[in-house]
PDB file of C-alpha atoms in Angstrom:
ATOM      1  CA  MET A   1       7.677 -48.128  26.133  1.00  0.00           C
ATOM      2  CA  VAL A   2       9.780 -47.604  22.993  1.00  0.00           C
ATOM      3  CA  ALA A   3       9.027 -45.234  20.121  1.00  0.00           C
ATOM      4  CA  PHE A   4      10.527 -45.659  16.682  1.00  0.00           C
ATOM      5  CA  LEU A   5      10.450 -42.858  14.112  1.00  0.00           C
ATOM      6  CA  GLY A   6      11.133 -43.605  10.459  1.00  0.00           C
ATOM      7  CA  MET A   7       9.608 -46.750   8.973  1.00  0.00           C
ATOM      8  CA  GLY A   8      11.836 -47.298   5.983  1.00  0.00           C
ATOM      9  CA  LEU A   9      13.254 -50.744   5.229  1.00  0.00           C
ATOM     10  CA  LEU A  10      15.709 -50.588   8.126  1.00  0.00           C
ATOM     11  CA  GLY A  11      13.441 -49.000  10.716  1.00  0.00           C
ATOM     12  CA  SER A  12      10.463 -51.238  10.009  1.00  0.00           C
ATOM     13  CA  ASN A  13      12.553 -54.392  10.397  1.00  0.00           C
ATOM     14  CA  PHE A  14      14.150 -53.087  13.582  1.00  0.00           C
ATOM     15  CA  VAL A  15      10.611 -52.692  14.932  1.00  0.00           C
ATOM     16  CA  ARG A  16       9.571 -56.191  13.895  1.00  0.00           C
ATOM     17  CA  ALA A  17      12.630 -57.629  15.637  1.00  0.00           C
ATOM     18  CA  MET A  18      11.943 -55.622  18.799  1.00  0.00           C
ATOM     19  CA  ILE A  19       8.368 -56.878  18.930  1.00  0.00           C
ATOM     20  CA  LYS A  20       9.547 -60.484  18.549  1.00  0.00           C
ATOM     21  CA  LYS A  21      11.691 -59.912  21.637  1.00  0.00           C
ATOM     22  CA  GLY A  22       8.657 -58.715  23.593  1.00  0.00           C
ATOM     23  CA  ALA A  23       8.945 -54.923  23.320  1.00  0.00           C
ATOM     24  CA  GLN A  24       5.966 -52.602  23.052  1.00  0.00           C
ATOM     25  CA  VAL A  25       6.740 -50.223  20.202  1.00  0.00           C
ATOM     26  CA  ASN A  26       5.010 -47.043  19.075  1.00  0.00           C
ATOM     27  CA  VAL A  27       5.776 -46.170  15.461  1.00  0.00           C
ATOM     28  CA  TRP A  28       5.495 -43.071  13.308  1.00  0.00           C
ATOM     29  CA  ASN A  29       6.362 -42.248   9.728  1.00  0.00           C
ATOM     30  CA  ARG A  30       5.735 -39.165   7.640  1.00  0.00           C
ATOM     31  CA  THR A  31       3.873 -41.419   5.200  1.00  0.00           C
ATOM     32  CA  ALA A  32       1.419 -42.835   7.733  1.00  0.00           C
ATOM     33  CA  SER A  33       0.653 -45.993   5.772  1.00  0.00           C
ATOM     34  CA  LYS A  34       4.208 -47.256   6.337  1.00  0.00           C
ATOM     35  CA  ALA A  35       3.734 -47.035  10.090  1.00  0.00           C
ATOM     36  CA  LYS A  36       0.222 -48.518   9.869  1.00  0.00           C
ATOM     37  CA  ALA A  37       1.656 -51.563   8.084  1.00  0.00           C
ATOM     38  CA  LEU A  38       3.601 -52.464  11.244  1.00  0.00           C
ATOM     39  CA  GLU A  39       0.414 -52.936  13.262  1.00  0.00           C
ATOM     40  CA  GLN A  40       0.018 -56.433  11.810  1.00  0.00           C
ATOM     41  CA  TYR A  41       3.180 -57.368  13.725  1.00  0.00           C
ATOM     42  CA  GLY A  42       2.043 -55.789  16.978  1.00  0.00           C
ATOM     43  CA  ALA A  43       3.271 -52.203  16.735  1.00  0.00           C
ATOM     44  CA  LYS A  44       1.030 -49.271  17.582  1.00  0.00           C
ATOM     45  CA  ALA A  45       1.006 -46.704  14.778  1.00  0.00           C
ATOM     46  CA  PHE A  46       0.397 -42.977  15.291  1.00  0.00           C
ATOM     47  CA  GLU A  47      -0.324 -40.262  12.762  1.00  0.00           C
ATOM     48  CA  ASN A  48       0.512 -37.610  15.355  1.00  0.00           C
ATOM     49  CA  ILE A  49       4.213 -37.803  16.171  1.00  0.00           C
ATOM     50  CA  ALA A  50       3.729 -36.247  19.619  1.00  0.00           C
ATOM     51  CA  ASP A  51       1.366 -39.057  20.610  1.00  0.00           C
ATOM     52  CA  ALA A  52       3.912 -41.634  19.468  1.00  0.00           C
ATOM     53  CA  VAL A  53       6.657 -40.382  21.797  1.00  0.00           C
ATOM     54  CA  LYS A  54       4.894 -38.945  24.839  1.00  0.00           C
ATOM     55  CA  ASP A  55       5.008 -42.184  26.867  1.00  0.00           C
ATOM     56  CA  ALA A  56       8.350 -43.443  25.555  1.00  0.00           C
ATOM     57  CA  GLY A  57      11.501 -43.537  27.628  1.00  0.00           C
ATOM     58  CA  VAL A  58      13.621 -44.161  24.544  1.00  0.00           C
ATOM     59  CA  ILE A  59      13.046 -42.958  21.009  1.00  0.00           C
ATOM     60  CA  HIS A  60      14.862 -44.619  18.113  1.00  0.00           C
ATOM     61  CA  VAL A  61      15.297 -42.715  14.863  1.00  0.00           C
ATOM     62  CA  THR A  62      16.115 -43.942  11.348  1.00  0.00           C
ATOM     63  CA  LEU A  63      15.707 -41.065   8.926  1.00  0.00           C
ATOM     64  CA  LYS A  64      17.404 -39.605   5.840  1.00  0.00           C
ATOM     65  CA  ASP A  65      19.975 -36.992   6.796  1.00  0.00           C
ATOM     66  CA  ASP A  66      20.928 -34.237   9.253  1.00  0.00           C
ATOM     67  CA  ASP A  67      18.172 -31.862   8.191  1.00  0.00           C
ATOM     68  CA  THR A  68      15.469 -34.525   8.445  1.00  0.00           C
ATOM     69  CA  VAL A  69      16.677 -35.641  11.864  1.00  0.00           C
ATOM     70  CA  ASN A  70      16.758 -32.072  13.141  1.00  0.00           C
ATOM     71  CA  GLU A  71      13.282 -31.367  11.773  1.00  0.00           C
ATOM     72  CA  VAL A  72      11.704 -34.500  13.252  1.00  0.00           C
ATOM     73  CA  LEU A  73      13.370 -34.099  16.638  1.00  0.00           C
ATOM     74  CA  GLU A  74      12.118 -30.519  16.890  1.00  0.00           C
ATOM     75  CA  MET A  75       8.625 -31.861  16.205  1.00  0.00           C
ATOM     76  CA  ILE A  76       8.808 -34.204  19.203  1.00  0.00           C
ATOM     77  CA  LYS A  77      10.559 -31.843  21.632  1.00  0.00           C
ATOM     78  CA  PRO A  78       7.387 -30.521  23.340  1.00  0.00           C
ATOM     79  CA  ALA A  79       6.066 -34.060  23.917  1.00  0.00           C
ATOM     80  CA  LEU A  80       9.174 -35.801  25.277  1.00  0.00           C
ATOM     81  CA  LYS A  81       9.113 -37.353  28.726  1.00  0.00           C
ATOM     82  CA  THR A  82      11.530 -35.903  31.247  1.00  0.00           C
ATOM     83  CA  GLY A  83      14.907 -37.588  30.877  1.00  0.00           C
ATOM     84  CA  ALA A  84      14.030 -39.394  27.636  1.00  0.00           C
ATOM     85  CA  THR A  85      16.825 -40.836  25.503  1.00  0.00           C
ATOM     86  CA  ILE A  86      17.035 -40.381  21.727  1.00  0.00           C
ATOM     87  CA  ILE A  87      19.045 -43.023  19.845  1.00  0.00           C
ATOM     88  CA  ASP A  88      19.684 -42.012  16.256  1.00  0.00           C
ATOM     89  CA  HIS A  89      20.687 -44.674  13.704  1.00  0.00           C
ATOM     90  CA  THR A  90      20.665 -42.287  10.739  1.00  0.00           C
ATOM     91  CA  THR A  91      23.815 -41.867   8.645  1.00  0.00           C
ATOM     92  CA  THR A  92      24.686 -38.201   9.206  1.00  0.00           C
ATOM     93  CA  SER A  93      27.643 -35.858   9.297  1.00  0.00           C
ATOM     94  CA  ALA A  94      29.981 -35.991  12.282  1.00  0.00           C
ATOM     95  CA  ASN A  95      29.373 -32.296  13.011  1.00  0.00           C
ATOM     96  CA  GLY A  96      25.627 -32.881  13.001  1.00  0.00           C
ATOM     97  CA  ALA A  97      25.972 -35.653  15.572  1.00  0.00           C
ATOM     98  CA  ILE A  98      28.195 -33.466  17.762  1.00  0.00           C
ATOM     99  CA  GLU A  99      25.803 -30.523  17.608  1.00  0.00           C
ATOM    100  CA  ARG A 100      22.749 -32.652  18.387  1.00  0.00           C
ATOM    101  CA  THR A 101      24.447 -34.332  21.339  1.00  0.00           C
ATOM    102  CA  LYS A 102      25.259 -30.942  22.859  1.00  0.00           C
ATOM    103  CA  TYR A 103      21.885 -29.392  22.027  1.00  0.00           C
ATOM    104  CA  TRP A 104      19.780 -32.160  23.565  1.00  0.00           C
ATOM    105  CA  LYS A 105      22.001 -32.463  26.627  1.00  0.00           C
ATOM    106  CA  GLU A 106      21.465 -28.759  27.319  1.00  0.00           C
ATOM    107  CA  LEU A 107      17.715 -29.408  27.144  1.00  0.00           C
ATOM    108  CA  GLY A 108      17.981 -32.228  29.683  1.00  0.00           C
ATOM    109  CA  PHE A 109      17.770 -35.179  27.302  1.00  0.00           C
ATOM    110  CA  THR A 110      20.237 -37.800  26.122  1.00  0.00           C
ATOM    111  CA  TYR A 111      21.085 -38.048  22.429  1.00  0.00           C
ATOM    112  CA  LEU A 112      23.234 -40.963  21.283  1.00  0.00           C
ATOM    113  CA  HIS A 113      24.253 -41.366  17.667  1.00  0.00           C
ATOM    114  CA  ALA A 114      24.453 -45.078  16.812  1.00  0.00           C
ATOM    115  CA  PRO A 115      24.730 -45.634  13.035  1.00  0.00           C
ATOM    116  CA  VAL A 116      24.830 -49.171  11.680  1.00  0.00           C
ATOM    117  CA  PHE A 117      26.421 -51.346   9.046  1.00  0.00           C
ATOM    118  CA  MET A 118      23.493 -53.610   8.232  1.00  0.00           C
ATOM    119  CA  GLY A 119      20.739 -54.066   5.701  1.00  0.00           C
ATOM    120  CA  PRO A 120      17.021 -54.670   6.236  1.00  0.00           C
ATOM    121  CA  GLN A 121      17.462 -58.432   6.632  1.00  0.00           C
ATOM    122  CA  ASN A 122      20.151 -57.856   9.253  1.00  0.00           C
ATOM    123  CA  ALA A 123      17.770 -55.574  11.146  1.00  0.00           C
ATOM    124  CA  LEU A 124      15.143 -58.301  11.127  1.00  0.00           C
ATOM    125  CA  GLU A 125      17.651 -60.926  12.278  1.00  0.00           C
ATOM    126  CA  SER A 126      19.470 -58.621  14.744  1.00  0.00           C
ATOM    127  CA  THR A 127      22.829 -59.227  13.069  1.00  0.00           C
ATOM    128  CA  GLY A 128      25.386 -56.674  11.985  1.00  0.00           C
ATOM    129  CA  TYR A 129      27.381 -53.815  13.460  1.00  0.00           C
ATOM    130  CA  MET A 130      26.359 -50.712  15.378  1.00  0.00           C
ATOM    131  CA  LEU A 131      28.822 -47.881  15.995  1.00  0.00           C
ATOM    132  CA  VAL A 132      28.845 -45.633  19.052  1.00  0.00           C
ATOM    133  CA  SER A 133      31.091 -42.985  20.591  1.00  0.00           C
ATOM    134  CA  GLY A 134      30.889 -40.220  23.170  1.00  0.00           C
ATOM    135  CA  ASP A 135      29.763 -40.291  26.805  1.00  0.00           C
ATOM    136  CA  GLN A 136      30.884 -43.686  28.045  1.00  0.00           C
ATOM    137  CA  GLU A 137      28.357 -43.736  30.888  1.00  0.00           C
ATOM    138  CA  VAL A 138      25.550 -43.364  28.358  1.00  0.00           C
ATOM    139  CA  ILE A 139      27.066 -46.085  26.193  1.00  0.00           C
ATOM    140  CA  ARG A 140      27.430 -48.466  29.141  1.00  0.00           C
ATOM    141  CA  LYS A 141      23.801 -47.869  30.042  1.00  0.00           C
ATOM    142  CA  TRP A 142      22.520 -48.692  26.556  1.00  0.00           C
ATOM    143  CA  GLN A 143      25.102 -51.085  25.127  1.00  0.00           C
ATOM    144  CA  GLN A 144      23.290 -54.271  26.125  1.00  0.00           C
ATOM    145  CA  GLU A 145      20.032 -53.105  24.558  1.00  0.00           C
ATOM    146  CA  LEU A 146      21.785 -51.931  21.420  1.00  0.00           C
ATOM    147  CA  ALA A 147      23.584 -55.262  21.096  1.00  0.00           C
ATOM    148  CA  LYS A 148      20.190 -56.983  21.047  1.00  0.00           C
ATOM    149  CA  MET A 149      19.373 -54.977  17.920  1.00  0.00           C
ATOM    150  CA  THR A 150      22.494 -55.635  15.915  1.00  0.00           C
ATOM    151  CA  GLY A 151      24.663 -58.393  17.369  1.00  0.00           C
ATOM    152  CA  LYS A 152      27.824 -56.314  17.781  1.00  0.00           C
ATOM    153  CA  VAL A 153      28.391 -52.794  19.095  1.00  0.00           C
ATOM    154  CA  ILE A 154      31.731 -51.135  18.261  1.00  0.00           C
ATOM    155  CA  ASN A 155      32.691 -48.394  20.709  1.00  0.00           C
ATOM    156  CA  PHE A 156      35.027 -45.756  19.245  1.00  0.00           C
ATOM    157  CA  GLY A 157      35.679 -43.977  22.519  1.00  0.00           C
ATOM    158  CA  GLU A 158      34.818 -40.684  24.132  1.00  0.00           C
ATOM    159  CA  GLU A 159      34.944 -38.350  21.143  1.00  0.00           C
ATOM    160  CA  GLU A 160      31.498 -37.181  20.091  1.00  0.00           C
ATOM    161  CA  GLY A 161      30.889 -37.634  16.378  1.00  0.00           C
ATOM    162  CA  ARG A 162      33.540 -40.311  15.884  1.00  0.00           C
ATOM    163  CA  ALA A 163      30.903 -42.998  15.250  1.00  0.00           C
ATOM    164  CA  ALA A 164      29.347 -40.798  12.561  1.00  0.00           C
ATOM    165  CA  ALA A 165      32.756 -40.265  10.955  1.00  0.00           C
ATOM    166  CA  MET A 166      33.497 -43.994  10.985  1.00  0.00           C
ATOM    167  CA  LYS A 167      30.158 -44.739   9.330  1.00  0.00           C
ATOM    168  CA  LEU A 168      30.974 -42.309   6.526  1.00  0.00           C
ATOM    169  CA  ILE A 169      34.443 -43.844   6.113  1.00  0.00           C
ATOM    170  CA  GLY A 170      32.934 -47.322   5.911  1.00  0.00           C
ATOM    171  CA  ASN A 171      30.311 -46.234   3.417  1.00  0.00           C
ATOM    172  CA  SER A 172      32.935 -44.483   1.291  1.00  0.00           C
ATOM    173  CA  PHE A 173      34.828 -47.753   1.060  1.00  0.00           C
ATOM    174  CA  LEU A 174      31.662 -49.636   0.117  1.00  0.00           C
ATOM    175  CA  VAL A 175      30.981 -47.113  -2.648  1.00  0.00           C
ATOM    176  CA  ALA A 176      34.535 -47.332  -3.984  1.00  0.00           C
ATOM    177  CA  PHE A 177      34.584 -51.127  -3.644  1.00  0.00           C
ATOM    178  CA  THR A 178      31.327 -51.461  -5.568  1.00  0.00           C
ATOM    179  CA  ALA A 179      32.555 -49.049  -8.243  1.00  0.00           C
ATOM    180  CA  GLY A 180      35.650 -51.248  -8.542  1.00  0.00           C
ATOM    181  CA  ILE A 181      33.403 -54.238  -9.168  1.00  0.00           C
ATOM    182  CA  VAL A 182      31.575 -52.230 -11.833  1.00  0.00           C
ATOM    183  CA  ASP A 183      34.889 -51.490 -13.551  1.00  0.00           C
ATOM    184  CA  ALA A 184      35.952 -55.150 -13.335  1.00  0.00           C
ATOM    185  CA  LEU A 185      32.684 -56.191 -14.973  1.00  0.00           C
ATOM    186  CA  ALA A 186      33.102 -53.463 -17.596  1.00  0.00           C
ATOM    187  CA  LEU A 187      36.594 -54.705 -18.420  1.00  0.00           C
ATOM    188  CA  GLY A 188      35.216 -58.226 -18.635  1.00  0.00           C
ATOM    189  CA  LYS A 189      32.541 -57.035 -21.044  1.00  0.00           C
ATOM    190  CA  ALA A 190      35.154 -55.229 -23.121  1.00  0.00           C
ATOM    191  CA  GLN A 191      37.153 -58.458 -23.457  1.00  0.00           C
ATOM    192  CA  ASN A 192      34.166 -60.809 -23.888  1.00  0.00           C
ATOM    193  CA  VAL A 193      34.787 -62.458 -20.513  1.00  0.00           C
ATOM    194  CA  PRO A 194      31.556 -63.814 -18.957  1.00  0.00           C
ATOM    195  CA  VAL A 195      30.603 -62.914 -15.411  1.00  0.00           C
ATOM    196  CA  SER A 196      30.818 -66.617 -14.512  1.00  0.00           C
ATOM    197  CA  ASP A 197      34.564 -66.580 -15.234  1.00  0.00           C
ATOM    198  CA  ILE A 198      35.023 -63.450 -13.140  1.00  0.00           C
ATOM    199  CA  ALA A 199      33.166 -65.178 -10.312  1.00  0.00           C
ATOM    200  CA  THR A 200      35.424 -68.223 -10.674  1.00  0.00           C
ATOM    201  CA  LEU A 201      38.490 -65.998 -10.323  1.00  0.00           C
ATOM    202  CA  PHE A 202      37.252 -64.337  -7.137  1.00  0.00           C
ATOM    203  CA  ASP A 203      36.049 -67.642  -5.682  1.00  0.00           C
ATOM    204  CA  SER A 204      39.686 -68.766  -5.724  1.00  0.00           C
ATOM    205  CA  TRP A 205      41.527 -65.446  -5.337  1.00  0.00           C
ATOM    206  CA  ASN A 206      39.965 -63.190  -2.731  1.00  0.00           C
ATOM    207  CA  PRO A 207      41.523 -59.714  -2.808  1.00  0.00           C
ATOM    208  CA  ALA A 208      39.404 -58.661   0.170  1.00  0.00           C
ATOM    209  CA  ALA A 209      41.681 -60.813   2.336  1.00  0.00           C
ATOM    210  CA  MET A 210      44.481 -58.346   1.540  1.00  0.00           C
ATOM    211  CA  LEU A 211      42.630 -55.398   3.067  1.00  0.00           C
ATOM    212  CA  PRO A 212      44.322 -55.204   6.512  1.00  0.00           C
ATOM    213  CA  ALA A 213      47.816 -55.532   5.022  1.00  0.00           C
ATOM    214  CA  ARG A 214      47.016 -53.097   2.210  1.00  0.00           C
ATOM    215  CA  LEU A 215      45.713 -50.537   4.701  1.00  0.00           C
ATOM    216  CA  GLN A 216      49.005 -50.768   6.584  1.00  0.00           C
ATOM    217  CA  ARG A 217      50.962 -50.453   3.338  1.00  0.00           C
ATOM    218  CA  VAL A 218      49.083 -47.371   2.128  1.00  0.00           C
ATOM    219  CA  SER A 219      49.043 -45.595   5.492  1.00  0.00           C
ATOM    220  CA  GLY A 220      52.529 -46.586   6.638  1.00  0.00           C
ATOM    221  CA  GLY A 221      54.361 -43.898   4.667  1.00  0.00           C
ATOM    222  CA  LYS A 222      57.082 -46.231   3.356  1.00  0.00           C
ATOM    223  CA  TYR A 223      57.096 -46.768  -0.382  1.00  0.00           C
ATOM    224  CA  ASP A 224      60.763 -47.429  -1.190  1.00  0.00           C
ATOM    225  CA  ASN A 225      60.572 -51.240  -1.137  1.00  0.00           C
ATOM    226  CA  PRO A 226      58.029 -51.853  -3.884  1.00  0.00           C
ATOM    227  CA  SER A 227      56.087 -55.043  -4.440  1.00  0.00           C
ATOM    228  CA  TRP A 228      54.501 -53.389  -7.514  1.00  0.00           C
ATOM    229  CA  GLU A 229      56.211 -50.332  -8.925  1.00  0.00           C
ATOM    230  CA  LEU A 230      54.000 -47.358  -9.657  1.00  0.00           C
ATOM    231  CA  SER A 231      55.185 -47.199 -13.276  1.00  0.00           C
ATOM    232  CA  MET A 232      54.217 -50.839 -13.820  1.00  0.00           C
ATOM    233  CA  ALA A 233      50.835 -50.373 -12.123  1.00  0.00           C
ATOM    234  CA  ARG A 234      50.261 -47.360 -14.387  1.00  0.00           C
ATOM    235  CA  LYS A 235      51.165 -49.459 -17.434  1.00  0.00           C
ATOM    236  CA  ASP A 236      48.542 -52.040 -16.463  1.00  0.00           C
ATOM    237  CA  THR A 237      46.021 -49.293 -15.776  1.00  0.00           C
ATOM    238  CA  GLN A 238      46.532 -48.028 -19.319  1.00  0.00           C
ATOM    239  CA  LEU A 239      45.881 -51.540 -20.613  1.00  0.00           C
ATOM    240  CA  PHE A 240      42.540 -51.524 -18.754  1.00  0.00           C
ATOM    241  CA  MET A 241      41.572 -48.213 -20.321  1.00  0.00           C
ATOM    242  CA  ASN A 242      42.754 -49.185 -23.801  1.00  0.00           C
ATOM    243  CA  ALA A 243      40.695 -52.387 -23.759  1.00  0.00           C
ATOM    244  CA  ALA A 244      37.604 -50.523 -22.546  1.00  0.00           C
ATOM    245  CA  ASP A 245      38.035 -47.726 -25.086  1.00  0.00           C
ATOM    246  CA  ALA A 246      38.435 -50.204 -27.950  1.00  0.00           C
ATOM    247  CA  ALA A 247      35.135 -51.833 -27.019  1.00  0.00           C
ATOM    248  CA  GLY A 248      33.313 -48.560 -26.353  1.00  0.00           C
ATOM    249  CA  VAL A 249      32.879 -49.426 -22.662  1.00  0.00           C
ATOM    250  CA  ASN A 250      33.046 -46.784 -19.905  1.00  0.00           C
ATOM    251  CA  LEU A 251      35.094 -47.261 -16.738  1.00  0.00           C
ATOM    252  CA  VAL A 252      33.897 -45.542 -13.558  1.00  0.00           C
ATOM    253  CA  VAL A 253      36.949 -45.126 -11.310  1.00  0.00           C
ATOM    254  CA  ILE A 254      40.025 -46.346 -13.189  1.00  0.00           C
ATOM    255  CA  PRO A 255      40.568 -43.110 -15.202  1.00  0.00           C
ATOM    256  CA  SER A 256      40.640 -41.070 -11.979  1.00  0.00           C
ATOM    257  CA  ILE A 257      43.155 -43.473 -10.462  1.00  0.00           C
ATOM    258  CA  ALA A 258      45.313 -43.155 -13.577  1.00  0.00           C
ATOM    259  CA  LYS A 259      45.407 -39.370 -13.123  1.00  0.00           C
ATOM    260  CA  GLN A 260      46.539 -39.808  -9.526  1.00  0.00           C
ATOM    261  CA  MET A 261      49.257 -42.218 -10.657  1.00  0.00           C
ATOM    262  CA  ASP A 262      50.428 -39.738 -13.301  1.00  0.00           C
ATOM    263  CA  LYS A 263      50.732 -37.039 -10.656  1.00  0.00           C
ATOM    264  CA  TRP A 264      53.144 -39.115  -8.603  1.00  0.00           C
ATOM    265  CA  ILE A 265      55.095 -40.329 -11.609  1.00  0.00           C
ATOM    266  CA  GLU A 266      55.621 -36.702 -12.651  1.00  0.00           C
ATOM    267  CA  LYS A 267      56.999 -36.060  -9.158  1.00  0.00           C
ATOM    268  CA  GLY A 268      59.615 -38.743  -9.741  1.00  0.00           C
ATOM    269  CA  PHE A 269      58.107 -41.682  -7.854  1.00  0.00           C
ATOM    270  CA  GLY A 270      57.662 -44.092 -10.747  1.00  0.00           C
ATOM    271  CA  ASN A 271      59.964 -46.670  -9.128  1.00  0.00           C
ATOM    272  CA  SER A 272      58.211 -46.466  -5.734  1.00  0.00           C
ATOM    273  CA  ASP A 273      55.517 -48.840  -4.563  1.00  0.00           C
ATOM    274  CA  TRP A 274      52.294 -47.898  -6.288  1.00  0.00           C
ATOM    275  CA  THR A 275      50.564 -47.330  -2.947  1.00  0.00           C
ATOM    276  CA  ILE A 276      52.400 -43.991  -2.864  1.00  0.00           C
ATOM    277  CA  ILE A 277      49.250 -42.581  -4.459  1.00  0.00           C
ATOM    278  CA  GLY A 278      47.970 -42.474  -0.856  1.00  0.00           C
ATOM    279  CA  LYS A 279      50.939 -40.537   0.478  1.00  0.00           C
ATOM    280  CA  ASP A 280      49.018 -37.281   0.922  1.00  0.00           C
ATOM    281  CA  VAL A 281      46.578 -38.922   3.343  1.00  0.00           C
ATOM    282  CA  ALA A 282      48.954 -41.412   5.020  1.00  0.00           C
ATOM    283  CA  GLY A 283      49.887 -41.293   8.676  1.00  0.00           C
TER     284      GLY A 283
END
């Protein structure tokens, strides 16, 4: 018997996929109607969270944050079966994942933090990426079942909390990447360039393909053989801002990047590769 707590878009589709694969799933959500809606697919909904977990050997969790996870897990503690396993897919802090792993182990239970890179449709289709780290015996025990949920499980080794840290790093890149798209669209608007032309550019020229090489360039610590000098990159950055200002359009991230560039130019690195702006975090 499986219990699943948290019937948001991700959790509810995880449950639907589990049921399609033949699992019996108890579900609970603070707003009971969201759990009740899963009964049409074969789930068994409970208004009392203790009843939802008392017969479950494994409890999956998809909630909001550290505080919510801690609160909900304390609610189920008196009802847990001996030796039950808690698998938490919530995006949380690394310290929170470490503390929960230790806390529940001391109580005789297994807690495994397994955040995901996937949207609701991925959860329904069992495609995407799940991250794990920590006790490798626990991971070996559950890896096959977790892979059924998401397609690929990435194991980041024995360090507790590393999976949580990697999820935050990935999400930070997604936020910055999306903000970069917003700025590109803003610059297009400022110059009367339609979105269709921007799409045509990126259909042919895919900067995402540069990511592995760019990561190596930024983190490598060598900036004395420039492919794009910082002073020239800063000149272009000013052109972005000038065009946006002239059209009364706001840029989200470019002004902050310009300030970082100015800092390194003032230090005398104008002729270095522009990726020197990452020097403080390289290595």
